[in-house]
PDB file of C-alpha atoms in Angstrom:
ATOM      1  CA  MET X  18     338.204  -9.215  36.277  1.00 62.00           C
ATOM      2  CA  GLY X  19     339.017 -11.428  39.291  1.00 83.00           C
ATOM      3  CA  MET X  20     340.698 -14.826  38.850  1.00 97.00           C
ATOM      4  CA  THR X  21     342.496 -17.430  40.973  1.00 98.00           C
ATOM      5  CA  LEU X  22     345.930 -18.832  40.203  1.00 98.00           C
ATOM      6  CA  THR X  23     346.433 -22.586  40.591  1.00 98.00           C
ATOM      7  CA  LEU X  24     349.477 -24.403  41.882  1.00 98.00           C
ATOM      8  CA  HIS X  25     351.461 -26.297  39.224  1.00 98.00           C
ATOM      9  CA  PRO X  26     350.982 -30.083  39.655  1.00 97.00           C
ATOM     10  CA  ASP X  27     354.730 -30.562  40.273  1.00 96.00           C
ATOM     11  CA  SER X  28     354.861 -27.820  42.946  1.00 97.00           C
ATOM     12  CA  ARG X  29     354.159 -27.932  46.648  1.00 97.00           C
ATOM     13  CA  CYS X  30     353.509 -24.946  48.900  1.00 97.00           C
ATOM     14  CA  ALA X  31     352.437 -25.310  52.517  1.00 96.00           C
ATOM     15  CA  ALA X  32     352.477 -21.570  53.256  1.00 97.00           C
ATOM     16  CA  VAL X  33     350.027 -20.289  50.624  1.00 98.00           C
ATOM     17  CA  SER X  34     346.372 -21.292  50.498  1.00 97.00           C
ATOM     18  CA  ARG X  35     345.257 -19.004  47.658  1.00 97.00           C
ATOM     19  CA  ILE X  36     346.451 -16.431  45.129  1.00 98.00           C
ATOM     20  CA  ASP X  37     343.868 -14.183  43.493  1.00 98.00           C
ATOM     21  CA  VAL X  38     344.633 -11.774  40.676  1.00 98.00           C
ATOM     22  CA  GLU X  39     342.746  -8.965  38.985  1.00 98.00           C
ATOM     23  CA  ALA X  40     343.754  -7.441  35.657  1.00 97.00           C
ATOM     24  CA  THR X  41     342.239  -4.266  34.247  1.00 96.00           C
ATOM     25  CA  ARG X  42     342.890  -1.747  31.489  1.00 95.00           C
ATOM     26  CA  PRO X  43     341.486   1.501  32.892  1.00 95.00           C
ATOM     27  CA  LEU X  44     342.941   3.330  29.862  1.00 92.00           C
ATOM     28  CA  PRO X  45     343.841   1.822  26.459  1.00 90.00           C
ATOM     29  CA  GLY X  46     347.626   1.809  27.086  1.00 91.00           C
ATOM     30  CA  THR X  47     347.528   1.020  30.796  1.00 94.00           C
ATOM     31  CA  LEU X  48     347.592  -2.325  32.598  1.00 96.00           C
ATOM     32  CA  VAL X  49     346.792  -2.616  36.310  1.00 98.00           C
ATOM     33  CA  LEU X  50     347.467  -5.904  38.095  1.00 98.00           C
ATOM     34  CA  ARG X  51     346.457  -6.744  41.652  1.00 98.00           C
ATOM     35  CA  TYR X  52     347.761  -9.949  43.230  1.00 98.00           C
ATOM     36  CA  ALA X  53     346.437 -11.082  46.629  1.00 98.00           C
ATOM     37  CA  VAL X  54     348.224 -13.923  48.416  1.00 98.00           C
ATOM     38  CA  THR X  55     346.486 -15.608  51.346  1.00 98.00           C
ATOM     39  CA  GLY X  56     348.404 -17.831  53.744  1.00 97.00           C
ATOM     40  CA  LYS X  57     351.074 -17.786  56.428  1.00 97.00           C
ATOM     41  CA  MET X  58     353.208 -14.815  55.394  1.00 95.00           C
ATOM     42  CA  ASP X  59     355.819 -15.589  58.077  1.00 95.00           C
ATOM     43  CA  ASP X  60     356.495 -18.870  56.252  1.00 96.00           C
ATOM     44  CA  LEU X  61     357.372 -17.066  52.996  1.00 96.00           C
ATOM     45  CA  ALA X  62     360.666 -15.564  51.886  1.00 94.00           C
ATOM     46  CA  MET X  63     359.440 -12.000  51.491  1.00 88.00           C
ATOM     47  CA  PRO X  64     361.994  -9.271  50.876  1.00 84.00           C
ATOM     48  CA  PRO X  65     361.394  -5.977  52.685  1.00 86.00           C
ATOM     49  CA  VAL X  66     359.485  -3.262  50.838  1.00 88.00           C
ATOM     50  CA  ALA X  67     361.851  -0.615  49.468  1.00 88.00           C
ATOM     51  CA  ALA X  68     361.915   2.086  46.814  1.00 89.00           C
ATOM     52  CA  PRO X  69     360.924   0.772  43.357  1.00 90.00           C
ATOM     53  CA  THR X  70     364.002  -0.282  41.397  1.00 92.00           C
ATOM     54  CA  ARG X  71     364.640  -2.208  38.211  1.00 94.00           C
ATOM     55  CA  ALA X  72     366.198  -5.667  38.762  1.00 93.00           C
ATOM     56  CA  ASP X  73     366.773  -8.838  36.751  1.00 93.00           C
ATOM     57  CA  GLY X  74     366.244 -12.411  37.935  1.00 93.00           C
ATOM     58  CA  LEU X  75     363.132 -11.657  39.992  1.00 93.00           C
ATOM     59  CA  TRP X  76     361.573 -14.956  38.842  1.00 92.00           C
ATOM     60  CA  ARG X  77     364.095 -16.830  41.021  1.00 93.00           C
ATOM     61  CA  ARG X  78     362.335 -15.634  44.200  1.00 94.00           C
ATOM     62  CA  THR X  79     358.840 -14.511  45.200  1.00 96.00           C
ATOM     63  CA  CYS X  80     357.447 -12.400  42.367  1.00 96.00           C
ATOM     64  CA  PHE X  81     354.353 -11.860  40.273  1.00 98.00           C
ATOM     65  CA  GLU X  82     354.407 -12.032  36.493  1.00 98.00           C
ATOM     66  CA  ALA X  83     352.288 -10.964  33.552  1.00 98.00           C
ATOM     67  CA  PHE X  84     352.827 -11.985  29.948  1.00 98.00           C
ATOM     68  CA  VAL X  85     351.083  -9.687  27.482  1.00 97.00           C
ATOM     69  CA  GLY X  86     350.661  -9.924  23.725  1.00 96.00           C
ATOM     70  CA  ALA X  87     348.346  -8.691  20.977  1.00 94.00           C
ATOM     71  CA  PRO X  88     347.326 -11.517  18.629  1.00 88.00           C
ATOM     72  CA  PRO X  89     347.923 -12.489  15.931  1.00 89.00           C
ATOM     73  CA  ALA X  90     351.526 -11.344  16.523  1.00 90.00           C
ATOM     74  CA  ALA X  91     353.873 -13.891  18.123  1.00 93.00           C
ATOM     75  CA  ALA X  92     355.732 -11.162  20.049  1.00 95.00           C
ATOM     76  CA  TYR X  93     354.895 -10.617  23.705  1.00 97.00           C
ATOM     77  CA  TYR X  94     356.078  -8.795  26.815  1.00 97.00           C
ATOM     78  CA  GLU X  95     356.975 -10.119  30.260  1.00 98.00           C
ATOM     79  CA  PHE X  96     356.529  -7.931  33.340  1.00 98.00           C
ATOM     80  CA  ASN X  97     357.832  -9.019  36.770  1.00 97.00           C
ATOM     81  CA  VAL X  98     357.045  -7.320  40.076  1.00 97.00           C
ATOM     82  CA  ALA X  99     358.281  -8.382  43.517  1.00 97.00           C
ATOM     83  CA  PRO X 100     356.902  -7.544  46.985  1.00 95.00           C
ATOM     84  CA  SER X 101     360.132  -5.564  47.502  1.00 96.00           C
ATOM     85  CA  ARG X 102     358.797  -3.268  44.701  1.00 96.00           C
ATOM     86  CA  GLN X 103     361.587  -4.342  42.371  1.00 96.00           C
ATOM     87  CA  TRP X 104     360.405  -4.786  38.804  1.00 97.00           C
ATOM     88  CA  ALA X 105     361.559  -5.892  35.348  1.00 96.00           C
ATOM     89  CA  ALA X 106     360.237  -5.780  31.782  1.00 97.00           C
ATOM     90  CA  TYR X 107     361.249  -7.724  28.681  1.00 97.00           C
ATOM     91  CA  ARG X 108     360.102  -8.141  25.081  1.00 97.00           C
ATOM     92  CA  PHE X 109     360.215 -11.457  23.212  1.00 97.00           C
ATOM     93  CA  ALA X 110     359.919 -11.771  19.418  1.00 96.00           C
ATOM     94  CA  GLY X 111     358.227 -15.169  19.865  1.00 95.00           C
ATOM     95  CA  TYR X 112     358.026 -18.071  22.302  1.00 95.00           C
ATOM     96  CA  ARG X 113     361.159 -17.630  24.486  1.00 96.00           C
ATOM     97  CA  ARG X 114     362.918 -16.111  21.457  1.00 95.00           C
ATOM     98  CA  ASP X 115     365.013 -12.944  21.085  1.00 96.00           C
ATOM     99  CA  MET X 116     364.554 -11.556  24.597  1.00 96.00           C
ATOM    100  CA  ARG X 117     365.173  -7.827  24.862  1.00 95.00           C
ATOM    101  CA  ASP X 118     365.392  -5.851  28.097  1.00 93.00           C
ATOM    102  CA  LEU X 119     363.034  -2.865  28.288  1.00 91.00           C
ATOM    103  CA  ASN X 120     365.359  -0.817  30.481  1.00 81.00           C
ATOM    104  CA  ARG X 121     363.979   2.512  29.196  1.00 84.00           C
ATOM    105  CA  MET X 122     360.396   1.791  30.147  1.00 89.00           C
ATOM    106  CA  ASP X 123     358.841   3.946  32.858  1.00 91.00           C
ATOM    107  CA  ALA X 124     358.715   2.272  36.252  1.00 93.00           C
ATOM    108  CA  PRO X 125     355.288   0.937  37.223  1.00 96.00           C
ATOM    109  CA  GLN X 126     353.474   2.355  40.225  1.00 97.00           C
ATOM    110  CA  ILE X 127     353.706  -0.400  42.848  1.00 97.00           C
ATOM    111  CA  GLU X 128     351.826  -0.618  46.145  1.00 96.00           C
ATOM    112  CA  VAL X 129     352.314  -3.425  48.677  1.00 96.00           C
ATOM    113  CA  GLU X 130     350.279  -4.195  51.802  1.00 95.00           C
ATOM    114  CA  SER X 131     351.091  -7.081  54.157  1.00 93.00           C
ATOM    115  CA  SER X 132     349.646  -8.675  57.253  1.00 94.00           C
ATOM    116  CA  VAL X 133     350.177 -11.958  59.075  1.00 94.00           C
ATOM    117  CA  ASP X 134     347.859 -13.849  56.719  1.00 96.00           C
ATOM    118  CA  ALA X 135     347.894 -11.865  53.461  1.00 96.00           C
ATOM    119  CA  CYS X 136     349.978  -9.819  51.059  1.00 96.00           C
ATOM    120  CA  THR X 137     348.548  -7.647  48.310  1.00 97.00           C
ATOM    121  CA  LEU X 138     350.598  -6.139  45.510  1.00 97.00           C
ATOM    122  CA  GLN X 139     349.179  -3.744  42.935  1.00 98.00           C
ATOM    123  CA  ALA X 140     351.197  -2.594  39.934  1.00 98.00           C
ATOM    124  CA  ALA X 141     350.098  -0.071  37.302  1.00 98.00           C
ATOM    125  CA  PHE X 142     352.046  -0.155  34.033  1.00 96.00           C
ATOM    126  CA  THR X 143     351.945   2.513  31.328  1.00 95.00           C
ATOM    127  CA  LEU X 144     352.479   0.595  28.101  1.00 94.00           C
ATOM    128  CA  ASP X 145     351.725   3.287  25.514  1.00 89.00           C
ATOM    129  CA  GLY X 146     354.103   3.124  22.598  1.00 84.00           C
ATOM    130  CA  LEU X 147     355.368  -0.430  23.077  1.00 90.00           C
ATOM    131  CA  ALA X 148     355.847  -2.024  19.654  1.00 89.00           C
ATOM    132  CA  GLY X 149     353.266  -4.682  18.853  1.00 88.00           C
ATOM    133  CA  LEU X 150     351.054  -3.776  21.808  1.00 90.00           C
ATOM    134  CA  PRO X 151     348.605  -1.165  20.514  1.00 89.00           C
ATOM    135  CA  GLY X 152     346.175   0.289  23.010  1.00 86.00           C
ATOM    136  CA  ASP X 153     343.169   0.004  20.690  1.00 89.00           C
ATOM    137  CA  VAL X 154     343.079  -3.816  20.349  1.00 92.00           C
ATOM    138  CA  PRO X 155     342.433  -6.622  22.856  1.00 94.00           C
ATOM    139  CA  TRP X 156     345.483  -7.981  24.678  1.00 96.00           C
ATOM    140  CA  ARG X 157     346.012 -11.613  25.684  1.00 96.00           C
ATOM    141  CA  LEU X 158     347.515 -12.186  29.111  1.00 97.00           C
ATOM    142  CA  GLY X 159     349.155 -15.000  30.992  1.00 98.00           C
ATOM    143  CA  LEU X 160     349.208 -14.286  34.743  1.00 98.00           C
ATOM    144  CA  SER X 161     351.417 -16.146  37.189  1.00 98.00           C
ATOM    145  CA  ALA X 162     353.411 -16.095  40.407  1.00 98.00           C
ATOM    146  CA  VAL X 163     356.582 -17.631  41.790  1.00 98.00           C
ATOM    147  CA  ILE X 164     356.453 -18.168  45.546  1.00 98.00           C
ATOM    148  CA  GLU X 165     359.497 -18.904  47.702  1.00 97.00           C
ATOM    149  CA  GLU X 166     358.922 -20.370  51.130  1.00 97.00           C
ATOM    150  CA  ALA X 167     361.242 -19.468  54.025  1.00 95.00           C
ATOM    151  CA  GLY X 168     363.010 -22.834  53.667  1.00 94.00           C
ATOM    152  CA  GLY X 169     363.838 -22.104  50.019  1.00 96.00           C
ATOM    153  CA  ARG X 170     361.208 -24.259  48.303  1.00 97.00           C
ATOM    154  CA  ILE X 171     359.871 -22.604  45.125  1.00 97.00           C
ATOM    155  CA  SER X 172     356.326 -23.092  43.819  1.00 98.00           C
ATOM    156  CA  HIS X 173     354.779 -21.999  40.525  1.00 98.00           C
ATOM    157  CA  TRP X 174     351.240 -20.634  40.214  1.00 98.00           C
ATOM    158  CA  ALA X 175     349.339 -19.621  37.068  1.00 98.00           C
ATOM    159  CA  LEU X 176     345.887 -19.254  35.566  1.00 97.00           C
ATOM    160  CA  ALA X 177     346.681 -22.131  33.198  1.00 97.00           C
ATOM    161  CA  HIS X 178     349.517 -24.657  33.152  1.00 97.00           C
ATOM    162  CA  PRO X 179     350.464 -26.309  29.854  1.00 94.00           C
ATOM    163  CA  PRO X 180     351.541 -29.980  30.115  1.00 93.00           C
ATOM    164  CA  GLY X 181     355.030 -30.659  31.470  1.00 95.00           C
ATOM    165  CA  GLN X 182     357.261 -28.445  33.573  1.00 95.00           C
ATOM    166  CA  ALA X 183     356.078 -25.034  34.718  1.00 96.00           C
ATOM    167  CA  ASP X 184     356.352 -22.707  31.713  1.00 97.00           C
ATOM    168  CA  PHE X 185     354.754 -19.285  32.038  1.00 97.00           C
ATOM    169  CA  HIS X 186     355.911 -18.303  28.523  1.00 97.00           C
ATOM    170  CA  HIS X 187     353.926 -21.053  26.784  1.00 96.00           C
ATOM    171  CA  PRO X 188     351.155 -19.658  24.534  1.00 94.00           C
ATOM    172  CA  ASP X 189     348.597 -21.972  26.198  1.00 95.00           C
ATOM    173  CA  GLY X 190     349.030 -19.900  29.380  1.00 96.00           C
ATOM    174  CA  PHE X 191     347.763 -16.693  27.713  1.00 96.00           C
ATOM    175  CA  VAL X 192     344.130 -17.279  28.697  1.00 96.00           C
ATOM    176  CA  VAL X 193     342.831 -13.797  29.560  1.00 96.00           C
ATOM    177  CA  THR X 194     341.638 -11.299  26.968  1.00 95.00           C
ATOM    178  CA  LEU X 195     341.457  -7.628  27.997  1.00 93.00           C
TER     179      LEU X 195
END
């Protein structure tokens, strides 16, 4: 399923013209995300690609995010992946409540390809066994990106932006059903 992220009304970004995302569940407990950024890659703060490692605070720089839940439960998961191949995973009991680090989760498979005018990141997550996220029911997703330009300006992109400041955790942003 291909979709396009939109820039938050309070954000500006001269370097990126478009961000497309695809989300699939090739197996019941698997989530594959593919983000494609089009623009002037030299004008972005892009960390070098390295071995996949777990890291916190990825949302402060260029990274791609997915928020995944299984209604009617209020609990959801947040997955962050950076072009450096760093990643993070968290579980929330409800809207921004009781965050728990998923430091024992298997690392996703992350592939990154870059050129002068595009960057593509694909991440495959195995989510079997995560509490409240059964593989045999539809999942609701919120898909987003944080983009840092070389000068330090941060912009926020998502499929849906609730009113007010950028807030990727807001339930109104969970607009995809897989």
